[in-house]
Short mmCIF file of C-alpha atoms and ligand atoms in Angstrom, two decimals:
data_model
loop_
_atom_site.label_atom_id
_atom_site.label_comp_id
_atom_site.label_asym_id
_atom_site.label_seq_id
_atom_site.Cartn_x
_atom_site.Cartn_y
_atom_site.Cartn_z
CA UNK A 474 37.01 18.06 -31.10
CA UNK A 475 33.33 19.02 -31.15
CA UNK A 476 31.37 19.13 -27.94
CA UNK A 477 28.48 17.10 -26.60
CA UNK A 478 26.21 19.08 -24.32
CA UNK A 479 23.57 18.13 -21.79
CA UNK A 480 20.65 19.90 -23.43
CA UNK A 481 18.04 18.84 -20.88
CA UNK A 482 17.67 16.92 -17.63
CA UNK A 483 14.79 15.45 -15.63
CA UNK A 484 14.20 12.92 -12.89
CA UNK A 485 11.42 10.95 -11.33
CA UNK A 486 10.99 9.00 -8.09
CA UNK A 487 7.94 7.06 -6.91
CA UNK A 488 5.52 8.73 -4.47
CA UNK A 489 5.78 6.05 -1.79
CA UNK A 490 8.23 7.03 1.00
CA UNK A 491 9.81 4.26 3.08
CA UNK A 492 11.23 5.76 6.28
CA UNK A 493 13.73 4.28 8.69
CA UNK A 494 10.86 3.99 11.17
CA UNK A 495 8.99 1.82 8.63
CA UNK A 496 12.08 -0.40 8.32
CA UNK A 497 12.26 -0.79 12.09
CA UNK A 498 8.96 -2.66 11.77
CA UNK A 499 10.27 -4.89 8.98
CA UNK A 500 13.78 -6.02 10.05
CA UNK A 501 15.95 -5.93 13.19
CA UNK A 502 17.29 -2.40 12.74
CA UNK A 503 17.00 1.08 14.21
CA UNK A 504 16.71 4.57 12.82
CA UNK A 505 19.86 5.46 14.75
CA UNK A 506 21.91 2.62 13.19
CA UNK A 507 20.83 3.50 9.67
CA UNK A 508 21.52 7.22 10.11
CA UNK A 509 24.91 6.85 11.80
CA UNK A 510 26.16 4.09 9.46
CA UNK A 511 24.72 5.40 6.17
CA UNK A 512 23.19 8.89 6.53
CA UNK A 513 19.95 7.66 4.93
CA UNK A 514 16.66 8.81 6.51
CA UNK A 515 14.14 7.69 3.90
CA UNK A 516 13.94 6.35 0.36
CA UNK A 517 11.29 6.13 -2.39
CA UNK A 518 9.89 2.73 -3.26
CA UNK A 519 7.83 1.67 -6.27
CA UNK A 520 4.43 0.07 -5.99
CA UNK A 521 4.27 -3.45 -7.47
CA UNK A 522 2.56 -1.92 -10.51
CA UNK A 523 5.33 0.66 -11.14
CA UNK A 524 8.04 -0.66 -13.45
CA UNK A 525 11.54 0.62 -14.19
CA UNK A 526 10.25 1.70 -17.63
CA UNK A 527 7.57 3.84 -15.92
CA UNK A 528 10.26 5.65 -13.92
CA UNK A 529 12.29 6.08 -17.13
CA UNK A 530 9.28 7.37 -19.05
CA UNK A 531 8.48 10.09 -16.49
CA UNK A 532 12.13 11.20 -16.21
CA UNK A 533 12.49 11.22 -20.01
CA UNK A 534 9.43 13.42 -20.52
CA UNK A 535 10.88 15.97 -18.09
CA UNK A 536 14.31 15.87 -19.76
CA UNK A 537 12.75 16.37 -23.22
CA UNK A 538 10.73 19.30 -21.94
CA UNK A 539 13.80 20.79 -20.28
CA UNK A 540 15.76 20.36 -23.53
CA UNK A 541 12.84 21.91 -25.43
CA UNK A 542 12.84 19.18 -28.04
CA UNK A 543 10.14 16.83 -29.25
CA UNK A 544 10.31 13.09 -28.80
CA UNK A 545 10.50 12.93 -32.63
CA UNK A 546 13.95 14.56 -32.42
CA UNK A 547 15.47 11.70 -30.39
CA UNK A 548 17.85 9.51 -32.44
CA UNK A 549 18.77 6.84 -29.88
CA UNK A 550 17.66 5.71 -26.40
CA UNK A 551 20.12 4.18 -23.92
CA UNK A 552 18.86 2.94 -20.56
CA UNK A 553 21.41 2.09 -17.85
CA UNK A 554 19.76 -0.38 -15.50
CA UNK A 555 20.30 -3.67 -13.70
CA UNK A 556 16.60 -3.97 -12.88
CA UNK A 557 15.01 -4.17 -16.34
CA UNK A 558 11.26 -4.70 -16.68
CA UNK A 559 12.02 -8.16 -18.09
CA UNK A 560 15.04 -10.20 -19.18
CA UNK A 561 14.36 -9.18 -22.77
CA UNK A 562 13.53 -7.09 -24.72
CA UNK A 563 15.45 -4.15 -23.33
CA UNK A 564 13.81 -1.60 -21.06
CA UNK A 565 14.94 1.00 -23.63
CA UNK A 566 12.60 -0.59 -26.22
CA UNK A 567 9.72 -0.47 -23.73
CA UNK A 568 10.50 3.19 -22.99
CA UNK A 569 10.55 3.90 -26.75
CA UNK A 570 7.02 2.46 -27.02
CA UNK A 571 5.83 4.50 -24.04
CA UNK A 572 7.33 7.69 -25.52
CA UNK A 573 5.92 6.92 -28.97
CA UNK A 574 9.09 7.37 -31.01
CA UNK A 575 9.27 4.21 -33.11
CA UNK A 576 12.12 2.98 -35.35
CA UNK A 577 15.06 4.64 -33.57
CA UNK A 578 17.64 2.27 -32.04
CA UNK A 579 17.37 1.42 -28.34
CA UNK A 580 19.43 -0.64 -25.94
CA UNK A 581 20.20 -1.16 -22.25
CA UNK A 582 23.58 -1.24 -20.58
CA UNK A 583 24.21 -3.20 -17.39
CA UNK A 584 26.81 -1.45 -15.23
CA UNK A 585 24.95 -1.21 -11.90
CA UNK A 586 25.59 2.05 -10.03
CA UNK A 587 28.16 3.26 -12.60
CA UNK A 588 25.64 2.82 -15.43
CA UNK A 589 24.86 6.49 -15.99
CA UNK A 590 28.52 7.53 -16.35
CA UNK A 591 29.17 4.63 -18.74
CA UNK A 592 26.03 5.50 -20.73
CA UNK A 593 26.98 9.14 -21.23
CA UNK A 594 30.38 7.99 -22.50
CA UNK A 595 28.71 5.61 -24.99
CA UNK A 596 26.25 8.31 -26.09
CA UNK A 597 29.02 10.92 -26.39
CA UNK A 598 30.98 8.63 -28.68
CA UNK A 599 27.91 7.99 -30.83
CA UNK A 600 27.35 11.73 -31.23
CA UNK A 601 30.98 12.49 -32.02
CA UNK A 602 31.37 9.66 -34.53
CA UNK A 603 27.92 9.28 -36.09
CA UNK A 604 27.07 12.61 -37.60
CA UNK A 605 23.53 11.52 -38.48
CA UNK A 606 22.58 11.40 -34.81
CA UNK A 607 21.85 14.73 -33.10
CA UNK A 608 20.05 13.94 -29.83
CA UNK A 609 20.43 10.91 -27.56
CA UNK A 610 18.23 10.17 -24.58
CA UNK A 611 20.31 8.65 -21.78
CA UNK A 612 18.44 7.32 -18.75
CA UNK A 613 19.80 5.87 -15.52
CA UNK A 614 17.07 3.96 -13.69
CA UNK A 615 16.69 1.21 -11.14
CA UNK A 616 13.96 -0.41 -9.11
CA UNK A 617 16.23 -2.05 -6.54
CA UNK A 618 13.23 -2.72 -4.31
CA UNK A 619 12.42 -5.57 -6.72
CA UNK A 620 15.75 -7.37 -6.14
CA UNK A 621 16.69 -6.67 -2.51
CA UNK A 622 16.02 -9.25 0.15
CA UNK A 623 13.55 -7.53 2.46
CA UNK A 624 14.66 -9.89 5.24
CA UNK A 625 18.34 -8.90 4.97
CA UNK A 626 18.89 -5.82 7.16
CA UNK A 627 22.43 -5.30 5.86
CA UNK A 628 21.19 -4.45 2.35
CA UNK A 629 17.48 -3.60 2.38
CA UNK A 630 17.98 -0.34 4.31
CA UNK A 631 20.36 1.05 1.68
CA UNK A 632 18.48 1.24 -1.59
CA UNK A 633 15.71 3.32 -3.16
CA UNK A 634 14.01 3.45 -6.58
CA UNK A 635 14.17 6.21 -9.19
CA UNK A 636 15.24 7.43 -12.62
CA UNK A 637 17.19 10.36 -14.04
CA UNK A 638 17.38 11.27 -17.72
CA UNK A 639 19.41 13.61 -19.90
CA UNK A 640 19.23 14.64 -23.53
CA UNK A 641 22.74 14.74 -24.98
CA UNK A 642 23.23 16.75 -28.16
CA UNK A 643 26.13 17.57 -30.45
CA UNK A 644 27.30 21.16 -30.31
CA UNK A 645 29.59 22.87 -32.77
CA UNK A 646 31.86 24.61 -30.30
CA UNK A 647 35.28 23.20 -29.48
CA UNK A 648 36.04 25.50 -26.58
CA UNK A 649 36.38 23.91 -23.12
CA UNK A 650 34.94 27.02 -21.48
CA UNK A 651 31.64 26.38 -23.30
CA UNK A 652 29.01 24.02 -21.85
CA UNK A 653 29.59 20.35 -22.56
CA UNK A 654 30.87 16.99 -21.43
CA UNK A 655 34.58 17.71 -21.32
CA UNK A 656 35.77 14.21 -20.44
CA UNK A 657 34.64 10.80 -19.23
CA UNK A 658 36.84 8.12 -17.64
CA UNK A 659 35.49 4.62 -16.92
CA UNK A 660 36.97 1.40 -15.55
CA UNK A 661 36.19 -2.03 -14.09
CA UNK A 662 37.79 -4.85 -12.13
CA UNK A 663 36.01 -8.12 -12.94
CA UNK A 664 38.01 -9.99 -10.27
CA UNK A 665 35.71 -8.41 -7.70
CA UNK A 666 32.32 -9.60 -9.01
CA UNK A 667 31.58 -11.51 -5.81
CA UNK A 668 31.59 -8.34 -3.69
CA UNK A 669 28.20 -7.23 -4.93
CA UNK A 670 25.97 -9.29 -7.20
CA UNK A 671 22.50 -10.53 -7.91
CA UNK A 672 22.00 -13.95 -9.53
CA UNK A 673 18.46 -13.04 -10.52
CA UNK A 674 17.48 -15.14 -13.52
CA UNK A 675 21.04 -15.34 -14.88
CA UNK A 676 22.46 -18.61 -16.21
CA UNK A 677 24.47 -19.12 -13.00
CA UNK A 678 21.31 -19.06 -10.91
CA UNK A 679 20.16 -22.41 -9.53
CA UNK A 680 17.56 -23.85 -11.87
CA UNK A 681 15.58 -25.53 -9.13
CA UNK A 682 14.44 -22.19 -7.78
CA UNK A 683 11.72 -23.62 -5.57
CA UNK A 684 14.24 -25.92 -3.82
CA UNK A 685 16.93 -23.36 -3.11
CA UNK A 686 14.44 -20.62 -2.31
CA UNK A 687 13.89 -17.28 -4.01
CA UNK A 688 16.26 -15.45 -1.65
CA UNK A 689 19.24 -16.98 -3.48
CA UNK A 690 18.31 -14.72 -6.36
CA UNK A 691 18.44 -11.44 -4.43
CA UNK A 692 21.24 -8.87 -3.99
CA UNK A 693 24.26 -10.13 -2.05
CA UNK A 694 26.92 -7.75 -0.79
CA UNK A 695 30.14 -7.85 1.20
CA UNK A 696 29.42 -4.44 2.71
CA UNK A 697 32.78 -3.70 4.33
CA UNK A 698 34.76 -4.70 1.22
CA UNK A 699 32.51 -2.65 -1.05
CA UNK A 700 32.88 0.28 1.32
CA UNK A 701 36.70 0.22 1.16
CA UNK A 702 36.84 -0.38 -2.57
CA UNK A 703 34.32 2.41 -3.27
CA UNK A 704 36.51 4.98 -1.49
CA UNK A 705 39.70 3.73 -3.16
CA UNK A 706 38.31 3.63 -6.70
CA UNK A 707 36.34 6.87 -6.56
CA UNK A 708 39.34 8.78 -5.19
CA UNK A 709 41.61 7.30 -7.86
CA UNK A 710 39.31 8.06 -10.80
CA UNK A 711 38.72 11.63 -9.56
CA UNK A 712 42.46 12.22 -9.32
CA UNK A 713 43.05 10.68 -12.77
CA UNK A 714 40.43 12.73 -14.57
CA UNK A 715 41.58 15.96 -12.91
CA UNK A 716 45.20 15.23 -13.75
CA UNK A 717 44.63 14.40 -17.41
CA UNK A 718 42.63 17.63 -17.80
CA UNK A 719 45.29 19.65 -15.97
CA UNK A 720 42.77 20.67 -13.31
CA UNK A 721 42.75 20.67 -9.52
CA UNK A 722 39.81 20.29 -7.16
CA UNK A 723 39.87 24.09 -6.74
CA UNK A 724 38.72 24.40 -10.37
CA UNK A 725 35.58 22.36 -9.65
CA UNK A 726 32.38 24.12 -8.57
CA UNK A 727 30.35 21.06 -7.57
CA UNK A 728 31.15 17.38 -7.02
CA UNK A 729 28.30 14.91 -7.54
CA UNK A 730 29.33 11.57 -6.02
CA UNK A 731 27.38 8.32 -6.27
CA UNK A 732 24.94 8.48 -3.34
CA UNK A 733 25.63 5.21 -1.50
CA UNK A 734 26.73 6.11 2.01
CA UNK A 735 27.45 9.42 3.77
CA UNK A 736 30.59 7.93 5.33
CA UNK A 737 31.95 6.97 1.89
CA UNK A 738 31.29 10.50 0.60
CA UNK A 739 32.91 12.09 3.68
CA UNK A 740 36.00 9.90 3.32
CA UNK A 741 36.36 10.87 -0.35
CA UNK A 742 35.89 14.56 0.45
CA UNK A 743 38.57 14.36 3.12
CA UNK A 744 41.09 12.47 0.95
CA UNK A 745 40.65 14.64 -2.13
CA UNK A 746 40.25 17.83 -0.11
CA UNK A 747 36.77 18.74 -1.34
CA UNK A 748 35.22 21.48 0.83
CA UNK A 749 31.81 20.50 2.23
CA UNK A 750 29.98 23.20 0.27
CA UNK A 751 31.20 21.72 -3.03
CA UNK A 752 29.96 18.19 -2.31
CA UNK A 753 26.31 17.62 -3.25
CA UNK A 754 24.52 15.02 -1.14
CA UNK A 755 20.88 13.95 -1.39
CA UNK A 756 21.06 10.37 -0.10
CA UNK A 757 19.25 11.41 3.10
CA UNK A 758 15.92 11.29 1.26
CA UNK A 759 16.82 9.08 -1.74
CA UNK A 760 18.99 6.25 -0.45
CA UNK A 761 21.12 4.54 -3.08
CA UNK A 762 19.17 4.60 -6.36
CA UNK A 763 21.94 2.77 -8.28
CA UNK A 764 22.15 3.96 -11.93
CA UNK A 765 19.71 6.79 -11.16
CA UNK A 766 21.75 8.18 -8.28
CA UNK A 767 23.93 10.62 -10.25
CA UNK A 768 21.35 12.05 -12.70
CA UNK A 769 18.80 12.49 -9.87
CA UNK A 770 21.45 14.29 -7.81
CA UNK A 771 22.49 16.55 -10.73
CA UNK A 772 18.83 17.42 -11.38
CA UNK A 773 18.23 18.23 -7.72
CA UNK A 774 21.45 20.26 -7.47
CA UNK A 775 20.35 22.34 -10.47
CA UNK A 776 16.86 22.83 -9.03
CA UNK A 777 18.13 24.04 -5.65
CA UNK A 778 20.71 26.34 -7.27
CA UNK A 779 23.79 24.38 -6.25
CA UNK A 780 24.75 24.08 -9.94
CA UNK A 781 24.66 27.31 -11.93
CA UNK A 782 25.17 28.05 -15.60
CA UNK A 783 28.87 27.80 -16.50
CA UNK A 784 29.80 25.73 -13.43
CA UNK A 785 32.34 22.95 -13.81
CA UNK A 786 30.99 19.77 -12.23
CA UNK A 787 32.75 16.52 -11.47
CA UNK A 788 30.60 13.40 -11.19
CA UNK A 789 32.03 10.18 -9.78
CA UNK A 790 30.51 6.73 -9.57
CA UNK A 791 31.18 3.28 -8.17
CA UNK A 792 29.20 0.06 -8.50
CA UNK A 793 29.03 -3.69 -8.87
CA UNK A 794 31.40 -5.33 -11.32
CA UNK A 795 33.22 -3.68 -9.76
CA UNK A 796 32.95 -0.60 -11.94
CA UNK A 797 33.74 3.08 -11.60
CA UNK A 798 33.67 6.25 -13.63
CA UNK A 799 34.02 10.00 -13.56
CA UNK A 800 33.04 12.84 -15.84
CA UNK A 801 33.81 16.54 -16.09
CA UNK A 802 30.83 18.57 -17.26
CA UNK A 803 30.60 22.31 -17.91
CA UNK A 804 26.96 23.07 -17.10
CA UNK A 805 24.79 24.76 -19.75
O1 UT7 B 2264 26.46 1.38 -4.76
C1 UT7 B 2264 27.44 0.60 -4.17
C2 UT7 B 2264 26.71 -0.29 -3.30
N1 UT7 B 2264 26.92 -0.40 -1.93
C3 UT7 B 2264 27.66 0.37 -1.11
O2 UT7 B 2264 28.30 1.31 -1.43
C4 UT7 B 2264 27.63 -0.04 0.33
C5 UT7 B 2264 28.99 -0.08 0.93
N2 UT7 B 2264 28.98 -0.54 2.30
C6 UT7 B 2264 28.38 0.17 3.28
O3 UT7 B 2264 27.82 1.22 3.06
C7 UT7 B 2264 28.50 -0.35 4.70
O4 UT7 B 2264 29.41 -1.42 4.73
C8 UT7 B 2264 27.14 -0.82 5.28
C9 UT7 B 2264 26.25 0.39 5.53
C10 UT7 B 2264 26.46 -1.79 4.35
C11 UT7 B 2264 27.38 -1.50 6.64
O5 UT7 B 2264 28.08 -0.63 7.52
P1 UT7 B 2264 29.35 -1.17 8.33
O6 UT7 B 2264 29.77 -0.08 9.22
O7 UT7 B 2264 30.33 -1.68 7.32
O8 UT7 B 2264 28.72 -2.32 9.19
P2 UT7 B 2264 29.10 -3.87 9.22
O9 UT7 B 2264 28.67 -4.55 7.97
O10 UT7 B 2264 30.52 -3.99 9.63
O11 UT7 B 2264 28.19 -4.36 10.40
C12 UT7 B 2264 28.35 -3.88 11.74
C13 UT7 B 2264 27.26 -4.48 12.58
C14 UT7 B 2264 27.11 -5.98 12.39
O12 UT7 B 2264 26.78 -6.55 13.65
P3 UT7 B 2264 27.94 -7.26 14.53
O13 UT7 B 2264 28.47 -8.37 13.67
O14 UT7 B 2264 28.98 -6.19 14.79
O15 UT7 B 2264 27.20 -7.70 15.74
C15 UT7 B 2264 25.91 -6.11 11.50
O16 UT7 B 2264 25.22 -7.33 11.66
O17 UT7 B 2264 26.01 -3.91 12.22
C16 UT7 B 2264 25.07 -4.96 11.96
N3 UT7 B 2264 24.12 -4.47 10.99
C17 UT7 B 2264 23.00 -3.81 11.33
N4 UT7 B 2264 22.50 -3.45 12.54
C18 UT7 B 2264 21.35 -2.77 12.54
C19 UT7 B 2264 24.17 -4.57 9.65
N5 UT7 B 2264 23.10 -3.97 9.10
C20 UT7 B 2264 22.36 -3.50 10.13
C21 UT7 B 2264 21.16 -2.78 10.22
N6 UT7 B 2264 20.69 -2.44 11.42
N7 UT7 B 2264 20.46 -2.42 9.12
#
């Protein structure tokens, strides 16, 4: 089978830093609680005037530059987000307008924190089966600050805003030692939707919004249940993808886990036996950026030299749905 490679990568986060000290002035919390329970020290938050599509646009420009291709060479745009600029049209269409590449197809996918892993699987299948397409722009982006309840201390301390983008391209090699996306494995358990959800403006949301209050529409989470399920599912999908590729964790150079909570990442590392130096963590200064978490982390790991050319990386995600996914990528 032909390969799909990550030709370029880029990310963008807003300038505004929200520290734990800032949160101490907003809700009944402490810097100590947030650090010991989550590992998060600060996160980036959009201004009211910064939209998800703006984050996507900036990340996409960097990815295109890194891939050394023009926006005219993009054949499809997929945006993974649960915080679109508006209910419709898709954020991908708005990003297309901002990039100035009209007529190519564009769509969003809604898979919460697993969105990026799902999106690269969708894009990979497009490239392998539609030989007209050569380059696909895949963006994971979320502006969770627009949907969290800033009066709910159990959720508002966790999330940050950002976007990460990659250009995926078809490559003619069929050798697994060459750069490329070697495998993707995705899954979901729809019986667990109540664990983490946001009614927003969905059809289940109360219509008399003024009566029930806007807070009904914000993110709701059963933290402890999500915590347990995240560890269970991420461990299982890592083991499955390694097994079906006849690999062990020793073959992996860098693991990029979804950046939700330091304790979740430590538990996974312990269960799977990932040495600390192989686990990339940037949630200290990013918080949980949902669909952007993995591409931002990959980009940062490359920039700081934690991912080198030829490295085998394992990314693993978990999110609302509940959903999960993993991918094996040989870095370019
Ligand atoms: O991308 C996937 C999305 N989400 C996740 O992965 C999050 C998964 N869950 C978690 O990361 C953790 O469950 C949390 C960080 C959300 C909470 O940590 P926990 O250790 O599970 O705490 P808890 O919910 O059991 O709460 C312990 C205590 C409670 O007080 P009482 O009932 O023991 O008196 C909470 O009210 O901590 C309290 N608490 C806080 N205290 C200070 C909850 N949030 C805060 C806070 N500051 N921000």
